[in-house]
Amino acid sequence: MEVILGEIATAMASEADRGRVADFIPELARVDPKLFGIAVALPTGQTITSGDARVPFSIQSISKVFTLAMGLGRLGDELWMRVGREPSGLAFNSILQLEQEGGRPRNPFVNAGAIVVTDAILAANQPRELLAELLRFVRAAAGDDDIHINKRVAKSEANNAHRNWALAHMLKARNNLRNDPHRVLGAYFHQCAIEMNCVQLACAGRFLIGAPETALISVENVRHINALMMTCGHYDGSGEFACRVGLPGKSGVGGGILVVVPGRASVAIWSPGLNDQGNSALGTTAAERLARHMGWTVFS
Ligand code: DON
């Protein structure tokens, strides 16, 4: 495995077309598009890495996997009353569908759905209490306490998040937010601003492998989260990712991708340049190469 990860990192280093770094969060626009990291975590805790696998990056929408795990743990199937389980076929921050469908977001990974999940787990607590609990969950999953929130990134997003404000107010108007939009979005911007490196993220994703030694949530919830990662984890690029990689994955606009190989491994890949759907361009190529080489797929 060291050899193939090294080959992938070398191949990615010489790619000319690296996508475009997200610029709607100014702090993220400053990240060097040349960086590339990859880490594979096995259920035993062993990790294999290559490239910039120990450089921290903003996990952004990958945080939605962890809040969903907390939400399902707390509310169980009740959560699905407020958010659907269908692919949206639209961009992660689309406003259109939410209005058309009466304020029930299509799935927990589009921004509107993730904002509802954050509202649900916030309940009557203070945002800082929720964020402390989320960090406890992520650190326990990773087996690493050195995972933090980058407040500058959270602030940078808050100052430029007009679409998320629109979504939150629409949700409130449709009676699908219990808390004030400011409190919910305050928590949401900070969850997105969690920083991890590839090793930490791959380790944190082990609870989704479904192996007894890495269990942290129920088997049922592991199955549901993986199904949603496969069908909705890359937004309007989810079908393409399923065809090319054949594994459940969740992307973030920081350029990270968490990929689950059920029963075998958790993989984190990071390359900051994004494709037109807001998913890591080289991250997807690297995941495809690794999955093909290893014969990893859930489809055959
Ligand atoms: O809400 C936002 O727009 C960002 N904090 C997260 C978006 C994101 O990562 C979408 N994923 N590719």
PDB file of C-alpha atoms and ligand atoms in Angstrom:
ATOM      1  CA  MET A   1       0.000   0.000   0.000  1.00  0.00           C
ATOM      2  CA  GLU A   2       2.906   2.456   0.724  1.00  0.00           C
ATOM      3  CA  VAL A   3       3.996   2.023  -2.883  1.00  0.00           C
ATOM      4  CA  ILE A   4       0.637   2.819  -4.472  1.00  0.00           C
ATOM      5  CA  LEU A   5       0.059   5.815  -2.192  1.00  0.00           C
ATOM      6  CA  GLY A   6       3.529   7.127  -3.133  1.00  0.00           C
ATOM      7  CA  GLU A   7       2.792   6.610  -6.827  1.00  0.00           C
ATOM      8  CA  ILE A   8      -0.517   8.459  -6.531  1.00  0.00           C
ATOM      9  CA  ALA A   9       1.092  11.396  -4.677  1.00  0.00           C
ATOM     10  CA  THR A  10       3.842  11.640  -7.305  1.00  0.00           C
ATOM     11  CA  ALA A  11       1.326  11.522 -10.166  1.00  0.00           C
ATOM     12  CA  MET A  12      -0.860  14.172  -8.522  1.00  0.00           C
ATOM     13  CA  ALA A  13       2.148  16.478  -7.972  1.00  0.00           C
ATOM     14  CA  SER A  14       2.692  16.749 -11.726  1.00  0.00           C
ATOM     15  CA  GLU A  15      -0.987  17.339 -12.645  1.00  0.00           C
ATOM     16  CA  ALA A  16      -1.369  20.723 -14.314  1.00  0.00           C
ATOM     17  CA  ASP A  17      -5.164  20.977 -14.009  1.00  0.00           C
ATOM     18  CA  ARG A  18      -5.739  21.135 -10.248  1.00  0.00           C
ATOM     19  CA  GLY A  19      -9.228  22.728 -10.154  1.00  0.00           C
ATOM     20  CA  ARG A  20     -10.002  26.012  -8.404  1.00  0.00           C
ATOM     21  CA  VAL A  21      -9.533  26.716  -4.697  1.00  0.00           C
ATOM     22  CA  ALA A  22     -12.808  27.842  -3.034  1.00  0.00           C
ATOM     23  CA  ASP A  23     -12.955  31.617  -2.965  1.00  0.00           C
ATOM     24  CA  PHE A  24     -16.339  32.267  -1.341  1.00  0.00           C
ATOM     25  CA  ILE A  25     -14.675  31.812   2.065  1.00  0.00           C
ATOM     26  CA  PRO A  26     -11.712  34.250   1.775  1.00  0.00           C
ATOM     27  CA  GLU A  27      -9.575  32.371   4.370  1.00  0.00           C
ATOM     28  CA  LEU A  28      -9.758  29.238   2.201  1.00  0.00           C
ATOM     29  CA  ALA A  29      -8.735  31.107  -0.958  1.00  0.00           C
ATOM     30  CA  ARG A  30      -5.246  31.532   0.548  1.00  0.00           C
ATOM     31  CA  VAL A  31      -4.455  27.802   0.631  1.00  0.00           C
ATOM     32  CA  ASP A  32      -1.690  26.586  -1.716  1.00  0.00           C
ATOM     33  CA  PRO A  33      -3.331  24.554  -4.558  1.00  0.00           C
ATOM     34  CA  LYS A  34      -0.138  22.495  -4.946  1.00  0.00           C
ATOM     35  CA  LEU A  35      -0.652  20.638  -1.668  1.00  0.00           C
ATOM     36  CA  PHE A  36      -1.773  17.002  -1.810  1.00  0.00           C
ATOM     37  CA  GLY A  37      -2.097  14.463   0.988  1.00  0.00           C
ATOM     38  CA  ILE A  38      -3.492  10.968   1.368  1.00  0.00           C
ATOM     39  CA  ALA A  39      -3.883   8.642   4.365  1.00  0.00           C
ATOM     40  CA  VAL A  40      -5.405   5.193   4.756  1.00  0.00           C
ATOM     41  CA  ALA A  41      -6.464   4.041   8.237  1.00  0.00           C
ATOM     42  CA  LEU A  42      -7.084   0.362   8.872  1.00  0.00           C
ATOM     43  CA  PRO A  43      -9.435  -0.928  11.583  1.00  0.00           C
ATOM     44  CA  THR A  44      -6.354  -1.908  13.624  1.00  0.00           C
ATOM     45  CA  GLY A  45      -5.357   1.765  13.836  1.00  0.00           C
ATOM     46  CA  GLN A  46      -2.420   1.343  11.454  1.00  0.00           C
ATOM     47  CA  THR A  47      -2.095   4.274   9.039  1.00  0.00           C
ATOM     48  CA  ILE A  48      -0.332   4.470   5.685  1.00  0.00           C
ATOM     49  CA  THR A  49       0.304   7.937   4.227  1.00  0.00           C
ATOM     50  CA  SER A  50       1.876   9.910   1.425  1.00  0.00           C
ATOM     51  CA  GLY A  51       2.354  13.568   0.450  1.00  0.00           C
ATOM     52  CA  ASP A  52       1.163  16.358   2.750  1.00  0.00           C
ATOM     53  CA  ALA A  53      -0.793  13.967   4.976  1.00  0.00           C
ATOM     54  CA  ARG A  54       0.100  15.873   8.162  1.00  0.00           C
ATOM     55  CA  VAL A  55      -0.800  19.371   7.010  1.00  0.00           C
ATOM     56  CA  PRO A  56      -4.083  20.514   8.608  1.00  0.00           C
ATOM     57  CA  PHE A  57      -6.925  21.672   6.372  1.00  0.00           C
ATOM     58  CA  SER A  58     -10.478  22.926   6.855  1.00  0.00           C
ATOM     59  CA  ILE A  59     -12.825  19.922   6.807  1.00  0.00           C
ATOM     60  CA  GLN A  60     -15.861  22.070   5.896  1.00  0.00           C
ATOM     61  CA  SER A  61     -18.761  19.862   4.747  1.00  0.00           C
ATOM     62  CA  ILE A  62     -17.059  16.668   5.906  1.00  0.00           C
ATOM     63  CA  SER A  63     -18.159  17.850   9.376  1.00  0.00           C
ATOM     64  CA  LYS A  64     -21.724  17.022   8.273  1.00  0.00           C
ATOM     65  CA  VAL A  65     -20.887  13.315   8.607  1.00  0.00           C
ATOM     66  CA  PHE A  66     -20.013  13.780  12.275  1.00  0.00           C
ATOM     67  CA  THR A  67     -23.046  15.952  13.107  1.00  0.00           C
ATOM     68  CA  LEU A  68     -25.285  13.447  11.321  1.00  0.00           C
ATOM     69  CA  ALA A  69     -23.815  10.625  13.422  1.00  0.00           C
ATOM     70  CA  MET A  70     -24.568  12.663  16.566  1.00  0.00           C
ATOM     71  CA  GLY A  71     -28.064  13.536  15.311  1.00  0.00           C
ATOM     72  CA  LEU A  72     -28.968   9.941  14.511  1.00  0.00           C
ATOM     73  CA  GLY A  73     -27.551   8.812  17.846  1.00  0.00           C
ATOM     74  CA  ARG A  74     -29.712  11.319  19.717  1.00  0.00           C
ATOM     75  CA  LEU A  75     -32.928  11.468  17.715  1.00  0.00           C
ATOM     76  CA  GLY A  76     -32.913   8.215  15.749  1.00  0.00           C
ATOM     77  CA  ASP A  77     -35.427   7.999  12.904  1.00  0.00           C
ATOM     78  CA  GLU A  78     -37.243  11.092  14.181  1.00  0.00           C
ATOM     79  CA  LEU A  79     -34.558  13.128  12.406  1.00  0.00           C
ATOM     80  CA  TRP A  80     -35.981  12.027   9.037  1.00  0.00           C
ATOM     81  CA  MET A  81     -39.199  13.918   9.761  1.00  0.00           C
ATOM     82  CA  ARG A  82     -37.210  17.125   9.299  1.00  0.00           C
ATOM     83  CA  VAL A  83     -34.721  16.153   6.580  1.00  0.00           C
ATOM     84  CA  GLY A  84     -34.975  13.750   3.639  1.00  0.00           C
ATOM     85  CA  ARG A  85     -32.723  10.970   2.345  1.00  0.00           C
ATOM     86  CA  GLU A  86     -32.763  11.634  -1.393  1.00  0.00           C
ATOM     87  CA  PRO A  87     -30.075  13.069  -3.662  1.00  0.00           C
ATOM     88  CA  SER A  88     -30.755  16.690  -4.592  1.00  0.00           C
ATOM     89  CA  GLY A  89     -29.152  16.825  -8.044  1.00  0.00           C
ATOM     90  CA  LEU A  90     -28.378  20.446  -7.212  1.00  0.00           C
ATOM     91  CA  ALA A  91     -25.443  22.402  -5.810  1.00  0.00           C
ATOM     92  CA  PHE A  92     -24.683  22.090  -2.086  1.00  0.00           C
ATOM     93  CA  ASN A  93     -25.911  25.637  -1.381  1.00  0.00           C
ATOM     94  CA  SER A  94     -28.962  25.682  -3.673  1.00  0.00           C
ATOM     95  CA  ILE A  95     -31.966  27.614  -2.357  1.00  0.00           C
ATOM     96  CA  LEU A  96     -34.488  26.681  -5.060  1.00  0.00           C
ATOM     97  CA  GLN A  97     -35.492  23.180  -3.932  1.00  0.00           C
ATOM     98  CA  LEU A  98     -35.952  24.138  -0.291  1.00  0.00           C
ATOM     99  CA  GLU A  99     -38.669  26.647  -1.127  1.00  0.00           C
ATOM    100  CA  GLN A 100     -40.322  24.318  -3.642  1.00  0.00           C
ATOM    101  CA  GLU A 101     -40.417  21.427  -1.187  1.00  0.00           C
ATOM    102  CA  GLY A 102     -41.862  23.265   1.779  1.00  0.00           C
ATOM    103  CA  GLY A 103     -38.715  23.667   3.873  1.00  0.00           C
ATOM    104  CA  ARG A 104     -37.759  19.984   4.290  1.00  0.00           C
ATOM    105  CA  PRO A 105     -34.234  19.689   2.839  1.00  0.00           C
ATOM    106  CA  ARG A 106     -33.567  16.777   0.497  1.00  0.00           C
ATOM    107  CA  ASN A 107     -30.752  15.264   2.559  1.00  0.00           C
ATOM    108  CA  PRO A 108     -28.465  15.983   5.538  1.00  0.00           C
ATOM    109  CA  PHE A 109     -25.438  16.832   3.371  1.00  0.00           C
ATOM    110  CA  VAL A 110     -26.775  19.768   1.338  1.00  0.00           C
ATOM    111  CA  ASN A 111     -26.285  22.940   3.389  1.00  0.00           C
ATOM    112  CA  ALA A 112     -29.984  23.290   4.253  1.00  0.00           C
ATOM    113  CA  GLY A 113     -30.099  19.704   5.559  1.00  0.00           C
ATOM    114  CA  ALA A 114     -26.909  20.100   7.565  1.00  0.00           C
ATOM    115  CA  ILE A 115     -28.236  23.310   9.118  1.00  0.00           C
ATOM    116  CA  VAL A 116     -31.355  21.388  10.234  1.00  0.00           C
ATOM    117  CA  VAL A 117     -29.196  18.608  11.729  1.00  0.00           C
ATOM    118  CA  THR A 118     -27.116  21.192  13.610  1.00  0.00           C
ATOM    119  CA  ASP A 119     -30.314  22.815  14.905  1.00  0.00           C
ATOM    120  CA  ALA A 120     -31.579  19.403  16.038  1.00  0.00           C
ATOM    121  CA  ILE A 121     -28.429  18.550  18.011  1.00  0.00           C
ATOM    122  CA  LEU A 122     -28.114  22.095  19.342  1.00  0.00           C
ATOM    123  CA  ALA A 123     -31.548  21.686  20.952  1.00  0.00           C
ATOM    124  CA  ALA A 124     -31.656  24.019  23.948  1.00  0.00           C
ATOM    125  CA  ASN A 125     -27.883  24.135  24.477  1.00  0.00           C
ATOM    126  CA  GLN A 126     -25.445  26.942  23.832  1.00  0.00           C
ATOM    127  CA  PRO A 127     -23.523  26.667  20.524  1.00  0.00           C
ATOM    128  CA  ARG A 128     -20.226  26.397  22.472  1.00  0.00           C
ATOM    129  CA  GLU A 129     -21.579  23.388  24.407  1.00  0.00           C
ATOM    130  CA  LEU A 130     -22.543  21.665  21.168  1.00  0.00           C
ATOM    131  CA  LEU A 131     -19.155  22.449  19.599  1.00  0.00           C
ATOM    132  CA  ALA A 132     -17.370  21.054  22.664  1.00  0.00           C
ATOM    133  CA  GLU A 133     -19.397  17.854  22.344  1.00  0.00           C
ATOM    134  CA  LEU A 134     -18.741  17.636  18.609  1.00  0.00           C
ATOM    135  CA  LEU A 135     -14.996  18.032  19.208  1.00  0.00           C
ATOM    136  CA  ARG A 136     -15.162  15.316  21.886  1.00  0.00           C
ATOM    137  CA  PHE A 137     -16.852  12.989  19.388  1.00  0.00           C
ATOM    138  CA  VAL A 138     -14.381  13.747  16.565  1.00  0.00           C
ATOM    139  CA  ARG A 139     -11.340  13.469  18.872  1.00  0.00           C
ATOM    140  CA  ALA A 140     -12.576  10.158  20.297  1.00  0.00           C
ATOM    141  CA  ALA A 141     -13.224   8.829  16.774  1.00  0.00           C
ATOM    142  CA  ALA A 142      -9.749   9.905  15.644  1.00  0.00           C
ATOM    143  CA  GLY A 143      -8.054   8.813  18.872  1.00  0.00           C
ATOM    144  CA  ASP A 144      -6.322  12.214  18.823  1.00  0.00           C
ATOM    145  CA  ASP A 145      -7.009  15.223  21.068  1.00  0.00           C
ATOM    146  CA  ASP A 146      -5.078  17.657  18.894  1.00  0.00           C
ATOM    147  CA  ILE A 147      -8.077  18.605  16.724  1.00  0.00           C
ATOM    148  CA  HIS A 148      -9.358  22.195  16.879  1.00  0.00           C
ATOM    149  CA  ILE A 149     -11.617  24.792  15.293  1.00  0.00           C
ATOM    150  CA  ASN A 150      -9.987  27.576  13.273  1.00  0.00           C
ATOM    151  CA  LYS A 151     -11.917  30.642  14.445  1.00  0.00           C
ATOM    152  CA  ARG A 152     -10.542  32.824  11.635  1.00  0.00           C
ATOM    153  CA  VAL A 153     -12.081  30.464   9.057  1.00  0.00           C
ATOM    154  CA  ALA A 154     -15.416  30.456  10.920  1.00  0.00           C
ATOM    155  CA  LYS A 155     -15.438  34.261  11.001  1.00  0.00           C
ATOM    156  CA  SER A 156     -14.417  34.494   7.368  1.00  0.00           C
ATOM    157  CA  GLU A 157     -17.351  32.287   6.395  1.00  0.00           C
ATOM    158  CA  ALA A 158     -19.814  34.135   8.656  1.00  0.00           C
ATOM    159  CA  ASN A 159     -18.959  37.391   6.893  1.00  0.00           C
ATOM    160  CA  ASN A 160     -19.576  35.935   3.449  1.00  0.00           C
ATOM    161  CA  ALA A 161     -22.384  33.423   3.948  1.00  0.00           C
ATOM    162  CA  HIS A 162     -25.324  35.131   2.308  1.00  0.00           C
ATOM    163  CA  ARG A 163     -26.709  31.924   0.822  1.00  0.00           C
ATOM    164  CA  ASN A 164     -26.556  30.126   4.180  1.00  0.00           C
ATOM    165  CA  TRP A 165     -28.361  33.041   5.851  1.00  0.00           C
ATOM    166  CA  ALA A 166     -31.027  32.783   3.151  1.00  0.00           C
ATOM    167  CA  LEU A 167     -31.346  29.018   3.744  1.00  0.00           C
ATOM    168  CA  ALA A 168     -31.538  29.387   7.534  1.00  0.00           C
ATOM    169  CA  HIS A 169     -34.202  32.084   7.347  1.00  0.00           C
ATOM    170  CA  MET A 170     -36.184  30.027   4.840  1.00  0.00           C
ATOM    171  CA  LEU A 171     -36.010  27.039   7.203  1.00  0.00           C
ATOM    172  CA  LYS A 172     -37.168  29.230  10.085  1.00  0.00           C
ATOM    173  CA  ALA A 173     -40.015  30.638   7.983  1.00  0.00           C
ATOM    174  CA  ARG A 174     -41.068  27.059   7.163  1.00  0.00           C
ATOM    175  CA  ASN A 175     -40.985  26.094  10.822  1.00  0.00           C
ATOM    176  CA  ASN A 176     -38.051  23.694  10.436  1.00  0.00           C
ATOM    177  CA  LEU A 177     -35.604  25.464  12.792  1.00  0.00           C
ATOM    178  CA  ARG A 178     -36.180  25.409  16.558  1.00  0.00           C
ATOM    179  CA  ASN A 179     -33.414  27.904  17.315  1.00  0.00           C
ATOM    180  CA  ASP A 180     -32.710  31.395  16.100  1.00  0.00           C
ATOM    181  CA  PRO A 181     -30.869  31.329  12.719  1.00  0.00           C
ATOM    182  CA  HIS A 182     -27.925  33.249  14.277  1.00  0.00           C
ATOM    183  CA  ARG A 183     -27.347  30.588  16.938  1.00  0.00           C
ATOM    184  CA  VAL A 184     -27.627  27.707  14.475  1.00  0.00           C
ATOM    185  CA  LEU A 185     -25.390  29.267  11.839  1.00  0.00           C
ATOM    186  CA  GLY A 186     -22.884  30.301  14.516  1.00  0.00           C
ATOM    187  CA  ALA A 187     -22.548  26.606  15.412  1.00  0.00           C
ATOM    188  CA  TYR A 188     -22.598  25.523  11.745  1.00  0.00           C
ATOM    189  CA  PHE A 189     -19.779  27.893  10.659  1.00  0.00           C
ATOM    190  CA  HIS A 190     -17.617  26.656  13.534  1.00  0.00           C
ATOM    191  CA  GLN A 191     -18.260  22.951  12.816  1.00  0.00           C
ATOM    192  CA  CYS A 192     -17.206  23.577   9.190  1.00  0.00           C
ATOM    193  CA  ALA A 193     -14.034  25.309  10.450  1.00  0.00           C
ATOM    194  CA  ILE A 194     -12.729  22.205  12.257  1.00  0.00           C
ATOM    195  CA  GLU A 195      -9.207  21.494  11.028  1.00  0.00           C
ATOM    196  CA  MET A 196      -7.708  18.060  10.624  1.00  0.00           C
ATOM    197  CA  ASN A 197      -4.905  16.543   8.624  1.00  0.00           C
ATOM    198  CA  CYS A 198      -5.385  13.460   6.446  1.00  0.00           C
ATOM    199  CA  VAL A 199      -4.111  11.077   9.143  1.00  0.00           C
ATOM    200  CA  GLN A 200      -6.548  12.470  11.717  1.00  0.00           C
ATOM    201  CA  LEU A 201      -9.474  12.459   9.284  1.00  0.00           C
ATOM    202  CA  ALA A 202      -8.802   8.909   8.068  1.00  0.00           C
ATOM    203  CA  CYS A 203      -8.627   7.762  11.699  1.00  0.00           C
ATOM    204  CA  ALA A 204     -11.793   9.688  12.596  1.00  0.00           C
ATOM    205  CA  GLY A 205     -13.633   7.944   9.740  1.00  0.00           C
ATOM    206  CA  ARG A 206     -12.909   4.453  11.069  1.00  0.00           C
ATOM    207  CA  PHE A 207     -16.249   4.318  12.907  1.00  0.00           C
ATOM    208  CA  LEU A 208     -17.916   4.096   9.475  1.00  0.00           C
ATOM    209  CA  ILE A 209     -15.946   1.013   8.378  1.00  0.00           C
ATOM    210  CA  GLY A 210     -18.390  -1.218  10.221  1.00  0.00           C
ATOM    211  CA  ALA A 211     -15.642  -3.288  11.844  1.00  0.00           C
ATOM    212  CA  PRO A 212     -16.296  -4.385  15.450  1.00  0.00           C
ATOM    213  CA  GLU A 213     -12.999  -2.905  16.693  1.00  0.00           C
ATOM    214  CA  THR A 214     -13.878   0.620  15.470  1.00  0.00           C
ATOM    215  CA  ALA A 215     -17.593   0.717  16.413  1.00  0.00           C
ATOM    216  CA  LEU A 216     -18.778   4.005  17.920  1.00  0.00           C
ATOM    217  CA  ILE A 217     -22.397   4.144  16.726  1.00  0.00           C
ATOM    218  CA  SER A 218     -24.999   1.483  15.885  1.00  0.00           C
ATOM    219  CA  VAL A 219     -24.541  -0.763  12.834  1.00  0.00           C
ATOM    220  CA  GLU A 220     -27.847   0.556  11.485  1.00  0.00           C
ATOM    221  CA  ASN A 221     -26.611   4.147  11.626  1.00  0.00           C
ATOM    222  CA  VAL A 222     -23.294   3.184   9.997  1.00  0.00           C
ATOM    223  CA  ARG A 223     -25.279   1.708   7.093  1.00  0.00           C
ATOM    224  CA  HIS A 224     -27.487   4.773   6.756  1.00  0.00           C
ATOM    225  CA  ILE A 225     -24.584   7.224   6.823  1.00  0.00           C
ATOM    226  CA  ASN A 226     -22.648   5.216   4.225  1.00  0.00           C
ATOM    227  CA  ALA A 227     -25.735   5.030   1.999  1.00  0.00           C
ATOM    228  CA  LEU A 228     -26.171   8.788   2.219  1.00  0.00           C
ATOM    229  CA  MET A 229     -22.463   9.391   1.550  1.00  0.00           C
ATOM    230  CA  MET A 230     -22.774   7.274  -1.587  1.00  0.00           C
ATOM    231  CA  THR A 231     -25.952   8.914  -2.889  1.00  0.00           C
ATOM    232  CA  CYS A 232     -25.548  12.494  -1.641  1.00  0.00           C
ATOM    233  CA  GLY A 233     -21.966  12.958  -0.349  1.00  0.00           C
ATOM    234  CA  HIS A 234     -20.773  14.778  -3.483  1.00  0.00           C
ATOM    235  CA  TYR A 235     -23.991  16.722  -4.195  1.00  0.00           C
ATOM    236  CA  ASP A 236     -24.665  16.978  -7.939  1.00  0.00           C
ATOM    237  CA  GLY A 237     -21.391  15.095  -8.497  1.00  0.00           C
ATOM    238  CA  SER A 238     -22.490  12.052  -6.444  1.00  0.00           C
ATOM    239  CA  GLY A 239     -23.378   9.832  -9.427  1.00  0.00           C
ATOM    240  CA  GLU A 240     -20.051  10.614 -11.061  1.00  0.00           C
ATOM    241  CA  PHE A 241     -18.149   9.837  -7.835  1.00  0.00           C
ATOM    242  CA  ALA A 242     -20.076   6.562  -7.415  1.00  0.00           C
ATOM    243  CA  CYS A 243     -19.187   5.494 -10.965  1.00  0.00           C
ATOM    244  CA  ARG A 244     -15.543   6.541 -10.768  1.00  0.00           C
ATOM    245  CA  VAL A 245     -14.720   5.497  -7.192  1.00  0.00           C
ATOM    246  CA  GLY A 246     -17.482   3.042  -6.261  1.00  0.00           C
ATOM    247  CA  LEU A 247     -17.278   3.818  -2.543  1.00  0.00           C
ATOM    248  CA  PRO A 248     -19.152   6.089  -0.098  1.00  0.00           C
ATOM    249  CA  GLY A 249     -17.437   9.487   0.139  1.00  0.00           C
ATOM    250  CA  LYS A 250     -17.989  12.927   1.612  1.00  0.00           C
ATOM    251  CA  SER A 251     -16.335  16.038   0.260  1.00  0.00           C
ATOM    252  CA  GLY A 252     -15.698  19.500   1.673  1.00  0.00           C
ATOM    253  CA  VAL A 253     -14.868  22.778  -0.069  1.00  0.00           C
ATOM    254  CA  GLY A 254     -11.551  22.805   1.781  1.00  0.00           C
ATOM    255  CA  GLY A 255     -10.601  20.102  -0.742  1.00  0.00           C
ATOM    256  CA  GLY A 256     -10.852  17.112   1.590  1.00  0.00           C
ATOM    257  CA  ILE A 257     -12.626  13.838   0.844  1.00  0.00           C
ATOM    258  CA  LEU A 258     -13.385  11.113   3.364  1.00  0.00           C
ATOM    259  CA  VAL A 259     -13.860   7.737   1.660  1.00  0.00           C
ATOM    260  CA  VAL A 260     -15.140   4.620   3.429  1.00  0.00           C
ATOM    261  CA  VAL A 261     -14.151   1.142   2.304  1.00  0.00           C
ATOM    262  CA  PRO A 262     -16.737  -0.938   4.204  1.00  0.00           C
ATOM    263  CA  GLY A 263     -15.134  -3.642   6.308  1.00  0.00           C
ATOM    264  CA  ARG A 264     -11.618  -2.605   5.299  1.00  0.00           C
ATOM    265  CA  ALA A 265     -10.426   0.967   5.628  1.00  0.00           C
ATOM    266  CA  SER A 266     -11.101   4.674   5.964  1.00  0.00           C
ATOM    267  CA  VAL A 267      -9.295   6.979   3.548  1.00  0.00           C
ATOM    268  CA  ALA A 268      -8.716  10.742   3.681  1.00  0.00           C
ATOM    269  CA  ILE A 269      -7.484  12.642   0.640  1.00  0.00           C
ATOM    270  CA  TRP A 270      -6.796  16.365   0.395  1.00  0.00           C
ATOM    271  CA  SER A 271      -6.121  18.585  -2.590  1.00  0.00           C
ATOM    272  CA  PRO A 272      -7.552  22.129  -2.308  1.00  0.00           C
ATOM    273  CA  GLY A 273      -8.517  22.677  -5.971  1.00  0.00           C
ATOM    274  CA  LEU A 274     -12.208  21.992  -6.644  1.00  0.00           C
ATOM    275  CA  ASN A 275     -14.157  20.873  -9.706  1.00  0.00           C
ATOM    276  CA  ASP A 276     -17.354  22.527 -10.938  1.00  0.00           C
ATOM    277  CA  GLN A 277     -19.454  20.738  -8.311  1.00  0.00           C
ATOM    278  CA  GLY A 278     -17.284  22.006  -5.430  1.00  0.00           C
ATOM    279  CA  ASN A 279     -15.576  18.653  -4.828  1.00  0.00           C
ATOM    280  CA  SER A 280     -11.791  18.140  -4.782  1.00  0.00           C
ATOM    281  CA  ALA A 281     -10.691  17.628  -8.397  1.00  0.00           C
ATOM    282  CA  LEU A 282      -7.476  15.681  -7.760  1.00  0.00           C
ATOM    283  CA  GLY A 283      -8.938  14.133  -4.608  1.00  0.00           C
ATOM    284  CA  THR A 284     -11.517  12.384  -6.779  1.00  0.00           C
ATOM    285  CA  THR A 285      -8.869  11.241  -9.280  1.00  0.00           C
ATOM    286  CA  ALA A 286      -6.684   9.925  -6.449  1.00  0.00           C
ATOM    287  CA  ALA A 287      -9.609   8.077  -4.835  1.00  0.00           C
ATOM    288  CA  GLU A 288     -10.437   6.508  -8.197  1.00  0.00           C
ATOM    289  CA  ARG A 289      -6.854   5.349  -8.710  1.00  0.00           C
ATOM    290  CA  LEU A 290      -6.558   3.902  -5.222  1.00  0.00           C
ATOM    291  CA  ALA A 291      -9.913   2.093  -5.396  1.00  0.00           C
ATOM    292  CA  ARG A 292      -9.060   0.570  -8.795  1.00  0.00           C
ATOM    293  CA  HIS A 293      -5.612  -0.504  -7.716  1.00  0.00           C
ATOM    294  CA  MET A 294      -6.883  -2.110  -4.504  1.00  0.00           C
ATOM    295  CA  GLY A 295      -9.984  -3.620  -6.160  1.00  0.00           C
ATOM    296  CA  TRP A 296     -12.101  -1.705  -3.639  1.00  0.00           C
ATOM    297  CA  THR A 297     -15.745  -1.154  -4.634  1.00  0.00           C
ATOM    298  CA  VAL A 298     -19.131  -1.838  -3.093  1.00  0.00           C
ATOM    299  CA  PHE A 299     -20.595  -2.715  -6.491  1.00  0.00           C
ATOM    300  CA  SER A 300     -19.039  -6.008  -7.571  1.00  0.00           C
TER     301      SER A 300
HETATM  302  O1  DON B   1     -21.672  26.102   4.135  1.00  0.00           O
HETATM  303  C1  DON B   1     -20.752  26.235   3.346  1.00  0.00           C
HETATM  304  O2  DON B   1     -20.920  26.770   2.266  1.00  0.00           O
HETATM  305  C2  DON B   1     -19.382  25.696   3.714  1.00  0.00           C
HETATM  306  N1  DON B   1     -19.089  25.921   5.089  1.00  0.00           N
HETATM  307  C3  DON B   1     -19.296  24.218   3.474  1.00  0.00           C
HETATM  308  C4  DON B   1     -19.622  23.842   2.071  1.00  0.00           C
HETATM  309  C5  DON B   1     -18.966  22.580   1.636  1.00  0.00           C
HETATM  310  O3  DON B   1     -17.944  22.190   2.140  1.00  0.00           O
HETATM  311  C6  DON B   1     -19.577  21.927   0.453  1.00  0.00           C
HETATM  312  N2  DON B   1     -18.824  20.762   0.060  1.00  0.00           N
HETATM  313  N3  DON B   1     -18.230  20.480  -0.896  1.00  0.00           N
END
